[in-house]
């Protein structure tokens, strides 16, 4: 298979003491949307930081395994180089420059690409085509945008780089359901029209599996279940604990209400 990203059996330790990832493997095929799901503290963001190199900033280290981007190992690769090579990490929490306008945020995004002669000529039209709201607000300070608009801007900054792979960390966090749907539809369109592969980290399994072709669910630093999105959506445990439907008593419920030990027991038995 032609993979853009291969994570093979990695272990990650923070502060030389706390092991967070325990033999995690996943693959993102070129041009695909892959969902990485799991509850709070499972290690989703740590997985993305391991790929983009941001782990080092938090005194974290990949102590075993390998990560390959377009077939090449990412070991010892400086993070700033990766953006130019086509890998973009949209961090948790909509990191935008609040004191800059929307358009200045996009300008700043092109600085990271200096040295790639085609960066500027593309302009920002592509971003505004996907996010018309950003066009309307191009002269507004990013700090005054709504949460959803800030998420759009964070995505727009990724788009400027025309990456082959975008890693998105919880784009739905704190947004109203309708806005989440709007943003996920645009993510699916970007994938379809630009051919950009997406590794989508989410707690919101329902909307993620709706646009992904494949999904992984992680618990406690490793993958506990994975499969084609439609199979996961039909899986009884996934439905009960991650999609909030079904269950033994037939009542809709959120996985948040379910005790951790119960999930583990059912998946590991
Ligand atoms: N810089 C750090 N130093 C030490 N421990 C950390 C650090 N960052 C994360 N951890 C720990 O690693 C575990 C996984 O954290 P991570 O942020 O990867 O989870 P997550 O799946 O992204 O969770 P959430 O859904 O809440 O964002 C947690 O137990 C967390 O406390
Ligand atoms: Mg996280």
PDB file of C-alpha atoms and ligand atoms in Angstrom:
ATOM      1  CA  UNK A   1       0.000   0.000   0.000  1.00  0.00           C
ATOM      2  CA  UNK A   2       1.159   3.488  -0.748  1.00  0.00           C
ATOM      3  CA  UNK A   3       1.251   5.135   2.657  1.00  0.00           C
ATOM      4  CA  UNK A   4       1.973   8.787   3.355  1.00  0.00           C
ATOM      5  CA  UNK A   5       2.461   8.076   7.071  1.00  0.00           C
ATOM      6  CA  UNK A   6       3.470   4.888   8.859  1.00  0.00           C
ATOM      7  CA  UNK A   7       3.768   4.745  12.629  1.00  0.00           C
ATOM      8  CA  UNK A   8       5.314   1.474  13.677  1.00  0.00           C
ATOM      9  CA  UNK A   9       5.236   0.232  17.220  1.00  0.00           C
ATOM     10  CA  UNK A  10       6.295   3.464  18.894  1.00  0.00           C
ATOM     11  CA  UNK A  11       6.805   3.985  22.574  1.00  0.00           C
ATOM     12  CA  UNK A  12       6.847   7.483  24.008  1.00  0.00           C
ATOM     13  CA  UNK A  13       8.125   8.574  27.390  1.00  0.00           C
ATOM     14  CA  UNK A  14       7.804  12.029  28.975  1.00  0.00           C
ATOM     15  CA  UNK A  15      10.441  13.378  31.346  1.00  0.00           C
ATOM     16  CA  UNK A  16      12.355  10.109  30.992  1.00  0.00           C
ATOM     17  CA  UNK A  17       9.851   8.524  33.375  1.00  0.00           C
ATOM     18  CA  UNK A  18       6.207   8.602  32.267  1.00  0.00           C
ATOM     19  CA  UNK A  19       5.434   6.134  29.492  1.00  0.00           C
ATOM     20  CA  UNK A  20       2.437   7.289  27.487  1.00  0.00           C
ATOM     21  CA  UNK A  21       2.518   5.367  24.189  1.00  0.00           C
ATOM     22  CA  UNK A  22       2.991   1.602  24.402  1.00  0.00           C
ATOM     23  CA  UNK A  23       3.627   0.060  21.015  1.00  0.00           C
ATOM     24  CA  UNK A  24       1.314   2.171  18.882  1.00  0.00           C
ATOM     25  CA  UNK A  25       1.039   1.509  15.148  1.00  0.00           C
ATOM     26  CA  UNK A  26      -1.090   3.145  12.483  1.00  0.00           C
ATOM     27  CA  UNK A  27      -0.996   3.892   8.776  1.00  0.00           C
ATOM     28  CA  UNK A  28      -2.388   6.742   6.717  1.00  0.00           C
ATOM     29  CA  UNK A  29      -2.665   5.870   2.999  1.00  0.00           C
ATOM     30  CA  UNK A  30      -1.985   8.678   0.533  1.00  0.00           C
ATOM     31  CA  UNK A  31      -5.027  10.860   0.029  1.00  0.00           C
ATOM     32  CA  UNK A  32      -7.084   9.162   2.750  1.00  0.00           C
ATOM     33  CA  UNK A  33      -8.889  10.478   5.818  1.00  0.00           C
ATOM     34  CA  UNK A  34      -8.009   8.358   8.851  1.00  0.00           C
ATOM     35  CA  UNK A  35      -9.611   8.949  12.250  1.00  0.00           C
ATOM     36  CA  UNK A  36      -7.716   8.429  15.502  1.00  0.00           C
ATOM     37  CA  UNK A  37     -10.281   8.258  18.290  1.00  0.00           C
ATOM     38  CA  UNK A  38     -10.100   7.869  22.027  1.00  0.00           C
ATOM     39  CA  UNK A  39     -11.089   9.466  25.286  1.00  0.00           C
ATOM     40  CA  UNK A  40      -9.246  12.027  27.416  1.00  0.00           C
ATOM     41  CA  UNK A  41      -5.648  11.160  28.081  1.00  0.00           C
ATOM     42  CA  UNK A  42      -5.517   8.157  25.733  1.00  0.00           C
ATOM     43  CA  UNK A  43      -2.442   9.606  24.024  1.00  0.00           C
ATOM     44  CA  UNK A  44      -3.916  11.034  20.813  1.00  0.00           C
ATOM     45  CA  UNK A  45      -2.143  14.402  20.936  1.00  0.00           C
ATOM     46  CA  UNK A  46       1.072  12.685  22.004  1.00  0.00           C
ATOM     47  CA  UNK A  47       0.842  10.546  18.857  1.00  0.00           C
ATOM     48  CA  UNK A  48       0.616  13.640  16.644  1.00  0.00           C
ATOM     49  CA  UNK A  49       3.437  15.374  18.523  1.00  0.00           C
ATOM     50  CA  UNK A  50       5.615  12.310  18.009  1.00  0.00           C
ATOM     51  CA  UNK A  51       5.158  12.664  14.263  1.00  0.00           C
ATOM     52  CA  UNK A  52       5.621  16.426  13.998  1.00  0.00           C
ATOM     53  CA  UNK A  53       8.579  16.569  16.360  1.00  0.00           C
ATOM     54  CA  UNK A  54       6.881  18.821  18.920  1.00  0.00           C
ATOM     55  CA  UNK A  55       7.397  16.156  21.560  1.00  0.00           C
ATOM     56  CA  UNK A  56      10.924  17.365  22.157  1.00  0.00           C
ATOM     57  CA  UNK A  57       9.571  20.741  23.321  1.00  0.00           C
ATOM     58  CA  UNK A  58       7.764  18.956  26.143  1.00  0.00           C
ATOM     59  CA  UNK A  59      10.655  16.773  27.197  1.00  0.00           C
ATOM     60  CA  UNK A  60       9.093  13.781  25.499  1.00  0.00           C
ATOM     61  CA  UNK A  61      10.953  11.158  23.522  1.00  0.00           C
ATOM     62  CA  UNK A  62      10.176   8.339  21.110  1.00  0.00           C
ATOM     63  CA  UNK A  63      12.131   5.536  22.760  1.00  0.00           C
ATOM     64  CA  UNK A  64      11.221   2.684  20.410  1.00  0.00           C
ATOM     65  CA  UNK A  65       9.675   2.046  17.020  1.00  0.00           C
ATOM     66  CA  UNK A  66       9.777   4.110  13.863  1.00  0.00           C
ATOM     67  CA  UNK A  67       7.776   6.806  12.093  1.00  0.00           C
ATOM     68  CA  UNK A  68       7.983   7.170   8.319  1.00  0.00           C
ATOM     69  CA  UNK A  69       6.643  10.052   6.238  1.00  0.00           C
ATOM     70  CA  UNK A  70       6.549   9.277   2.515  1.00  0.00           C
ATOM     71  CA  UNK A  71       8.743   6.271   3.200  1.00  0.00           C
ATOM     72  CA  UNK A  72      11.469   8.156   5.063  1.00  0.00           C
ATOM     73  CA  UNK A  73      12.138   7.858   8.747  1.00  0.00           C
ATOM     74  CA  UNK A  74      11.409  11.046  10.686  1.00  0.00           C
ATOM     75  CA  UNK A  75      14.056  10.348  13.293  1.00  0.00           C
ATOM     76  CA  UNK A  76      16.191  13.423  13.926  1.00  0.00           C
ATOM     77  CA  UNK A  77      14.234  15.509  11.434  1.00  0.00           C
ATOM     78  CA  UNK A  78      13.778  19.111  12.606  1.00  0.00           C
ATOM     79  CA  UNK A  79      10.042  19.997  12.813  1.00  0.00           C
ATOM     80  CA  UNK A  80      10.380  23.200  10.788  1.00  0.00           C
ATOM     81  CA  UNK A  81      11.589  21.180   7.794  1.00  0.00           C
ATOM     82  CA  UNK A  82       8.551  18.955   7.836  1.00  0.00           C
ATOM     83  CA  UNK A  83       6.156  21.744   6.854  1.00  0.00           C
ATOM     84  CA  UNK A  84       8.116  22.283   3.669  1.00  0.00           C
ATOM     85  CA  UNK A  85       8.173  18.582   3.000  1.00  0.00           C
ATOM     86  CA  UNK A  86       4.398  18.458   3.164  1.00  0.00           C
ATOM     87  CA  UNK A  87       3.391  17.601   6.704  1.00  0.00           C
ATOM     88  CA  UNK A  88       1.287  20.062   8.707  1.00  0.00           C
ATOM     89  CA  UNK A  89       0.184  19.671  12.328  1.00  0.00           C
ATOM     90  CA  UNK A  90      -2.833  21.744  13.402  1.00  0.00           C
ATOM     91  CA  UNK A  91      -2.458  21.716  17.152  1.00  0.00           C
ATOM     92  CA  UNK A  92      -5.168  21.346  19.750  1.00  0.00           C
ATOM     93  CA  UNK A  93      -6.832  24.590  20.746  1.00  0.00           C
ATOM     94  CA  UNK A  94      -6.854  26.677  17.543  1.00  0.00           C
ATOM     95  CA  UNK A  95      -3.474  28.328  17.702  1.00  0.00           C
ATOM     96  CA  UNK A  96      -3.799  31.574  15.797  1.00  0.00           C
ATOM     97  CA  UNK A  97      -2.088  34.929  16.302  1.00  0.00           C
ATOM     98  CA  UNK A  98      -4.828  36.829  18.099  1.00  0.00           C
ATOM     99  CA  UNK A  99      -3.244  40.265  17.638  1.00  0.00           C
ATOM    100  CA  UNK A 100      -2.997  39.846  13.886  1.00  0.00           C
ATOM    101  CA  UNK A 101      -5.828  40.126  11.402  1.00  0.00           C
ATOM    102  CA  UNK A 102      -7.135  37.082   9.601  1.00  0.00           C
ATOM    103  CA  UNK A 103      -5.149  37.933   6.501  1.00  0.00           C
ATOM    104  CA  UNK A 104      -1.989  38.682   8.475  1.00  0.00           C
ATOM    105  CA  UNK A 105      -2.303  35.221   9.999  1.00  0.00           C
ATOM    106  CA  UNK A 106      -2.297  33.775   6.499  1.00  0.00           C
ATOM    107  CA  UNK A 107       0.684  35.948   5.535  1.00  0.00           C
ATOM    108  CA  UNK A 108       2.544  34.675   8.584  1.00  0.00           C
ATOM    109  CA  UNK A 109       1.793  31.121   7.470  1.00  0.00           C
ATOM    110  CA  UNK A 110       3.652  31.729   4.209  1.00  0.00           C
ATOM    111  CA  UNK A 111       6.807  32.721   6.108  1.00  0.00           C
ATOM    112  CA  UNK A 112       7.220  29.143   7.222  1.00  0.00           C
ATOM    113  CA  UNK A 113       7.373  28.250   3.560  1.00  0.00           C
ATOM    114  CA  UNK A 114      10.050  30.712   2.492  1.00  0.00           C
ATOM    115  CA  UNK A 115      12.401  28.902   0.226  1.00  0.00           C
ATOM    116  CA  UNK A 116       9.551  27.316  -1.620  1.00  0.00           C
ATOM    117  CA  UNK A 117       9.161  29.651  -4.565  1.00  0.00           C
ATOM    118  CA  UNK A 118       5.519  28.820  -5.226  1.00  0.00           C
ATOM    119  CA  UNK A 119       4.347  29.715  -1.735  1.00  0.00           C
ATOM    120  CA  UNK A 120       3.255  33.296  -2.190  1.00  0.00           C
ATOM    121  CA  UNK A 121       1.975  33.166  -5.724  1.00  0.00           C
ATOM    122  CA  UNK A 122      -0.853  30.945  -4.613  1.00  0.00           C
ATOM    123  CA  UNK A 123      -2.353  33.796  -2.659  1.00  0.00           C
ATOM    124  CA  UNK A 124      -5.043  33.261  -0.130  1.00  0.00           C
ATOM    125  CA  UNK A 125      -7.902  32.768  -2.548  1.00  0.00           C
ATOM    126  CA  UNK A 126      -7.820  29.031  -2.023  1.00  0.00           C
ATOM    127  CA  UNK A 127      -8.335  29.519   1.706  1.00  0.00           C
ATOM    128  CA  UNK A 128     -11.125  32.043   1.158  1.00  0.00           C
ATOM    129  CA  UNK A 129     -12.790  29.714  -1.352  1.00  0.00           C
ATOM    130  CA  UNK A 130     -13.051  27.005   1.272  1.00  0.00           C
ATOM    131  CA  UNK A 131     -13.834  29.388   4.117  1.00  0.00           C
ATOM    132  CA  UNK A 132     -15.936  32.290   2.791  1.00  0.00           C
ATOM    133  CA  UNK A 133     -16.431  33.519   6.381  1.00  0.00           C
ATOM    134  CA  UNK A 134     -12.720  34.227   6.571  1.00  0.00           C
ATOM    135  CA  UNK A 135     -12.919  36.364   3.434  1.00  0.00           C
ATOM    136  CA  UNK A 136     -15.633  38.473   5.069  1.00  0.00           C
ATOM    137  CA  UNK A 137     -13.511  38.865   8.181  1.00  0.00           C
ATOM    138  CA  UNK A 138     -10.110  39.209   6.551  1.00  0.00           C
ATOM    139  CA  UNK A 139      -9.363  42.574   8.201  1.00  0.00           C
ATOM    140  CA  UNK A 140     -10.629  41.613  11.641  1.00  0.00           C
ATOM    141  CA  UNK A 141      -8.292  40.692  14.478  1.00  0.00           C
ATOM    142  CA  UNK A 142      -8.166  36.934  14.853  1.00  0.00           C
ATOM    143  CA  UNK A 143      -8.664  37.299  18.605  1.00  0.00           C
ATOM    144  CA  UNK A 144     -12.181  38.588  17.965  1.00  0.00           C
ATOM    145  CA  UNK A 145     -13.222  35.665  15.779  1.00  0.00           C
ATOM    146  CA  UNK A 146     -15.629  33.066  17.135  1.00  0.00           C
ATOM    147  CA  UNK A 147     -14.204  29.700  18.149  1.00  0.00           C
ATOM    148  CA  UNK A 148     -15.404  28.142  14.915  1.00  0.00           C
ATOM    149  CA  UNK A 149     -13.876  30.890  12.802  1.00  0.00           C
ATOM    150  CA  UNK A 150     -10.593  30.521  14.644  1.00  0.00           C
ATOM    151  CA  UNK A 151     -10.651  26.807  13.868  1.00  0.00           C
ATOM    152  CA  UNK A 152     -11.266  27.703  10.225  1.00  0.00           C
ATOM    153  CA  UNK A 153      -8.313  30.071  10.310  1.00  0.00           C
ATOM    154  CA  UNK A 154      -6.099  27.396  11.849  1.00  0.00           C
ATOM    155  CA  UNK A 155      -7.133  25.098   8.993  1.00  0.00           C
ATOM    156  CA  UNK A 156      -6.603  27.875   6.465  1.00  0.00           C
ATOM    157  CA  UNK A 157      -3.058  28.335   7.711  1.00  0.00           C
ATOM    158  CA  UNK A 158      -2.485  24.637   7.064  1.00  0.00           C
ATOM    159  CA  UNK A 159      -3.993  24.893   3.594  1.00  0.00           C
ATOM    160  CA  UNK A 160      -1.549  27.652   2.610  1.00  0.00           C
ATOM    161  CA  UNK A 161       1.241  25.121   2.896  1.00  0.00           C
ATOM    162  CA  UNK A 162      -0.529  22.755   0.449  1.00  0.00           C
ATOM    163  CA  UNK A 163       0.569  19.797   2.542  1.00  0.00           C
ATOM    164  CA  UNK A 164       0.271  16.149   1.559  1.00  0.00           C
ATOM    165  CA  UNK A 165      -0.794  15.302   5.092  1.00  0.00           C
ATOM    166  CA  UNK A 166      -2.637  17.455   7.629  1.00  0.00           C
ATOM    167  CA  UNK A 167      -2.824  16.191  11.200  1.00  0.00           C
ATOM    168  CA  UNK A 168      -5.829  17.788  12.889  1.00  0.00           C
ATOM    169  CA  UNK A 169      -6.051  17.710  16.672  1.00  0.00           C
ATOM    170  CA  UNK A 170      -9.673  17.866  17.876  1.00  0.00           C
ATOM    171  CA  UNK A 171     -11.086  20.449  15.484  1.00  0.00           C
ATOM    172  CA  UNK A 172     -14.552  19.961  16.994  1.00  0.00           C
ATOM    173  CA  UNK A 173     -13.506  20.893  20.522  1.00  0.00           C
ATOM    174  CA  UNK A 174     -15.924  23.354  22.107  1.00  0.00           C
ATOM    175  CA  UNK A 175     -17.900  24.017  18.927  1.00  0.00           C
ATOM    176  CA  UNK A 176     -21.658  23.801  18.424  1.00  0.00           C
ATOM    177  CA  UNK A 177     -22.793  20.698  16.502  1.00  0.00           C
ATOM    178  CA  UNK A 178     -23.874  22.595  13.379  1.00  0.00           C
ATOM    179  CA  UNK A 179     -20.529  24.325  13.143  1.00  0.00           C
ATOM    180  CA  UNK A 180     -18.726  21.025  13.644  1.00  0.00           C
ATOM    181  CA  UNK A 181     -20.647  19.608  10.696  1.00  0.00           C
ATOM    182  CA  UNK A 182     -19.817  22.622   8.559  1.00  0.00           C
ATOM    183  CA  UNK A 183     -16.115  22.350   9.327  1.00  0.00           C
ATOM    184  CA  UNK A 184     -16.002  18.590   8.802  1.00  0.00           C
ATOM    185  CA  UNK A 185     -17.717  18.964   5.430  1.00  0.00           C
ATOM    186  CA  UNK A 186     -15.042  21.427   4.397  1.00  0.00           C
ATOM    187  CA  UNK A 187     -12.315  19.065   5.621  1.00  0.00           C
ATOM    188  CA  UNK A 188     -13.848  16.308   3.473  1.00  0.00           C
ATOM    189  CA  UNK A 189     -13.948  18.668   0.483  1.00  0.00           C
ATOM    190  CA  UNK A 190     -10.318  19.689   0.928  1.00  0.00           C
ATOM    191  CA  UNK A 191      -9.412  15.995   1.033  1.00  0.00           C
ATOM    192  CA  UNK A 192     -11.427  15.247  -2.087  1.00  0.00           C
ATOM    193  CA  UNK A 193     -10.433  18.232  -4.170  1.00  0.00           C
ATOM    194  CA  UNK A 194      -6.826  18.742  -3.086  1.00  0.00           C
ATOM    195  CA  UNK A 195      -5.991  15.086  -2.469  1.00  0.00           C
ATOM    196  CA  UNK A 196      -4.680  15.987   0.982  1.00  0.00           C
ATOM    197  CA  UNK A 197      -4.464  13.077   3.393  1.00  0.00           C
ATOM    198  CA  UNK A 198      -5.906  13.827   6.839  1.00  0.00           C
ATOM    199  CA  UNK A 199      -5.096  12.234  10.171  1.00  0.00           C
ATOM    200  CA  UNK A 200      -8.055  13.336  12.250  1.00  0.00           C
ATOM    201  CA  UNK A 201      -7.721  13.136  16.025  1.00  0.00           C
ATOM    202  CA  UNK A 202     -11.099  13.357  17.733  1.00  0.00           C
ATOM    203  CA  UNK A 203     -13.216  12.465  20.706  1.00  0.00           C
ATOM    204  CA  UNK A 204     -16.262  12.985  18.500  1.00  0.00           C
ATOM    205  CA  UNK A 205     -16.393   9.566  16.857  1.00  0.00           C
ATOM    206  CA  UNK A 206     -19.665  10.028  14.993  1.00  0.00           C
ATOM    207  CA  UNK A 207     -18.665  13.003  12.851  1.00  0.00           C
ATOM    208  CA  UNK A 208     -15.140  11.653  12.338  1.00  0.00           C
ATOM    209  CA  UNK A 209     -16.182   8.220  11.124  1.00  0.00           C
ATOM    210  CA  UNK A 210     -18.683   9.900   8.795  1.00  0.00           C
ATOM    211  CA  UNK A 211     -15.865  11.447   6.735  1.00  0.00           C
ATOM    212  CA  UNK A 212     -13.019   8.971   7.389  1.00  0.00           C
ATOM    213  CA  UNK A 213     -12.368   5.821   5.387  1.00  0.00           C
ATOM    214  CA  UNK A 214     -10.563   4.064   8.239  1.00  0.00           C
ATOM    215  CA  UNK A 215     -10.496   4.497  11.994  1.00  0.00           C
ATOM    216  CA  UNK A 216      -8.347   3.590  14.974  1.00  0.00           C
ATOM    217  CA  UNK A 217      -9.477   3.718  18.581  1.00  0.00           C
ATOM    218  CA  UNK A 218      -6.849   4.074  21.244  1.00  0.00           C
ATOM    219  CA  UNK A 219      -6.903   3.555  24.980  1.00  0.00           C
ATOM    220  CA  UNK A 220      -4.062   3.942  27.366  1.00  0.00           C
ATOM    221  CA  UNK A 221      -1.341   4.437  24.782  1.00  0.00           C
ATOM    222  CA  UNK A 222      -2.209   1.786  22.249  1.00  0.00           C
ATOM    223  CA  UNK A 223      -4.722   0.884  19.582  1.00  0.00           C
ATOM    224  CA  UNK A 224      -7.499  -1.332  20.923  1.00  0.00           C
ATOM    225  CA  UNK A 225      -9.639  -1.587  17.826  1.00  0.00           C
ATOM    226  CA  UNK A 226      -9.321  -0.527  14.183  1.00  0.00           C
ATOM    227  CA  UNK A 227     -11.044  -1.062  10.863  1.00  0.00           C
ATOM    228  CA  UNK A 228     -12.819   0.526   7.908  1.00  0.00           C
ATOM    229  CA  UNK A 229     -15.023   3.400   9.092  1.00  0.00           C
ATOM    230  CA  UNK A 230     -18.282   1.690   8.188  1.00  0.00           C
ATOM    231  CA  UNK A 231     -17.256  -1.437  10.104  1.00  0.00           C
ATOM    232  CA  UNK A 232     -16.392   0.584  13.192  1.00  0.00           C
ATOM    233  CA  UNK A 233     -19.674   2.452  12.935  1.00  0.00           C
ATOM    234  CA  UNK A 234     -21.481  -0.889  12.951  1.00  0.00           C
ATOM    235  CA  UNK A 235     -19.375  -2.370  15.774  1.00  0.00           C
ATOM    236  CA  UNK A 236     -21.442  -2.826  18.909  1.00  0.00           C
ATOM    237  CA  UNK A 237     -18.814  -1.661  21.385  1.00  0.00           C
ATOM    238  CA  UNK A 238     -17.958   1.369  19.293  1.00  0.00           C
ATOM    239  CA  UNK A 239     -21.622   2.222  18.984  1.00  0.00           C
ATOM    240  CA  UNK A 240     -22.200   1.948  22.679  1.00  0.00           C
ATOM    241  CA  UNK A 241     -19.112   3.662  24.000  1.00  0.00           C
ATOM    242  CA  UNK A 242     -18.136   6.088  21.252  1.00  0.00           C
ATOM    243  CA  UNK A 243     -21.251   6.849  19.291  1.00  0.00           C
ATOM    244  CA  UNK A 244     -23.581   7.027  22.275  1.00  0.00           C
ATOM    245  CA  UNK A 245     -26.177   4.696  20.785  1.00  0.00           C
ATOM    246  CA  UNK A 246     -27.355   1.190  21.576  1.00  0.00           C
ATOM    247  CA  UNK A 247     -25.961  -0.606  24.588  1.00  0.00           C
ATOM    248  CA  UNK A 248     -27.340  -3.483  26.575  1.00  0.00           C
ATOM    249  CA  UNK A 249     -30.259  -1.535  27.930  1.00  0.00           C
ATOM    250  CA  UNK A 250     -30.926   0.036  24.553  1.00  0.00           C
ATOM    251  CA  UNK A 251     -30.522   3.552  25.895  1.00  0.00           C
ATOM    252  CA  UNK A 252     -28.476   6.197  24.229  1.00  0.00           C
ATOM    253  CA  UNK A 253     -25.525   7.178  26.358  1.00  0.00           C
ATOM    254  CA  UNK A 254     -22.218   8.892  26.188  1.00  0.00           C
ATOM    255  CA  UNK A 255     -18.958   7.034  26.555  1.00  0.00           C
ATOM    256  CA  UNK A 256     -18.020   9.649  29.096  1.00  0.00           C
ATOM    257  CA  UNK A 257     -20.458   8.061  31.487  1.00  0.00           C
ATOM    258  CA  UNK A 258     -18.982   4.630  31.096  1.00  0.00           C
ATOM    259  CA  UNK A 259     -16.373   3.480  33.505  1.00  0.00           C
ATOM    260  CA  UNK A 260     -12.991   2.967  31.975  1.00  0.00           C
ATOM    261  CA  UNK A 261     -12.604  -0.543  33.330  1.00  0.00           C
ATOM    262  CA  UNK A 262     -15.747  -1.643  31.579  1.00  0.00           C
ATOM    263  CA  UNK A 263     -14.467  -0.563  28.178  1.00  0.00           C
ATOM    264  CA  UNK A 264     -11.181  -2.314  28.710  1.00  0.00           C
ATOM    265  CA  UNK A 265     -12.830  -5.433  29.976  1.00  0.00           C
ATOM    266  CA  UNK A 266     -15.053  -5.767  26.949  1.00  0.00           C
ATOM    267  CA  UNK A 267     -12.378  -5.031  24.375  1.00  0.00           C
ATOM    268  CA  UNK A 268      -9.690  -7.129  25.905  1.00  0.00           C
ATOM    269  CA  UNK A 269     -11.818 -10.133  26.737  1.00  0.00           C
TER     270      UNK A 269
HETATM  271  N1  LIG B   1       4.230  17.160  28.499  1.00  0.00           N
HETATM  272  C1  LIG B   1       3.796  16.116  29.207  1.00  0.00           C
HETATM  273  N2  LIG B   1       4.489  15.668  30.284  1.00  0.00           N
HETATM  274  C2  LIG B   1       4.055  14.612  30.989  1.00  0.00           C
HETATM  275  N3  LIG B   1       2.932  13.916  30.727  1.00  0.00           N
HETATM  276  C3  LIG B   1       2.196  14.313  29.659  1.00  0.00           C
HETATM  277  C4  LIG B   1       2.586  15.433  28.850  1.00  0.00           C
HETATM  278  N4  LIG B   1       1.668  15.589  27.888  1.00  0.00           N
HETATM  279  C5  LIG B   1       0.746  14.625  28.069  1.00  0.00           C
HETATM  280  N5  LIG B   1       1.068  13.856  29.131  1.00  0.00           N
HETATM  281  C6  LIG B   1       0.291  12.700  29.621  1.00  0.00           C
HETATM  282  O1  LIG B   1       0.175  11.769  28.584  1.00  0.00           O
HETATM  283  C7  LIG B   1      -1.119  11.190  28.566  1.00  0.00           C
HETATM  284  C8  LIG B   1      -1.718  11.362  27.184  1.00  0.00           C
HETATM  285  O2  LIG B   1      -1.909  12.740  26.923  1.00  0.00           O
HETATM  286  P1  LIG B   1      -2.417  13.265  25.503  1.00  0.00           P
HETATM  287  O3  LIG B   1      -2.476  14.731  25.585  1.00  0.00           O
HETATM  288  O4  LIG B   1      -1.591  12.653  24.434  1.00  0.00           O
HETATM  289  O5  LIG B   1      -3.881  12.611  25.456  1.00  0.00           O
HETATM  290  P2  LIG B   1      -5.102  12.928  24.486  1.00  0.00           P
HETATM  291  O6  LIG B   1      -5.593  11.587  24.015  1.00  0.00           O
HETATM  292  O7  LIG B   1      -4.723  13.901  23.467  1.00  0.00           O
HETATM  293  O8  LIG B   1      -6.193  13.516  25.477  1.00  0.00           O
HETATM  294  P3  LIG B   1      -7.301  14.693  25.256  1.00  0.00           P
HETATM  295  O9  LIG B   1      -8.442  14.043  24.544  1.00  0.00           O
HETATM  296  O10 LIG B   1      -7.652  15.083  26.624  1.00  0.00           O
HETATM  297  O11 LIG B   1      -6.660  15.781  24.451  1.00  0.00           O
HETATM  298  C9  LIG B   1      -1.901  11.858  29.674  1.00  0.00           C
HETATM  299  O12 LIG B   1      -1.906  10.999  30.768  1.00  0.00           O
HETATM  300  C10 LIG B   1      -1.126  13.101  29.971  1.00  0.00           C
HETATM  301  O13 LIG B   1      -1.235  13.449  31.309  1.00  0.00           O
HETATM  302 MG1  LIG B   2      -5.341  15.811  23.027  1.00  0.00          MG
END
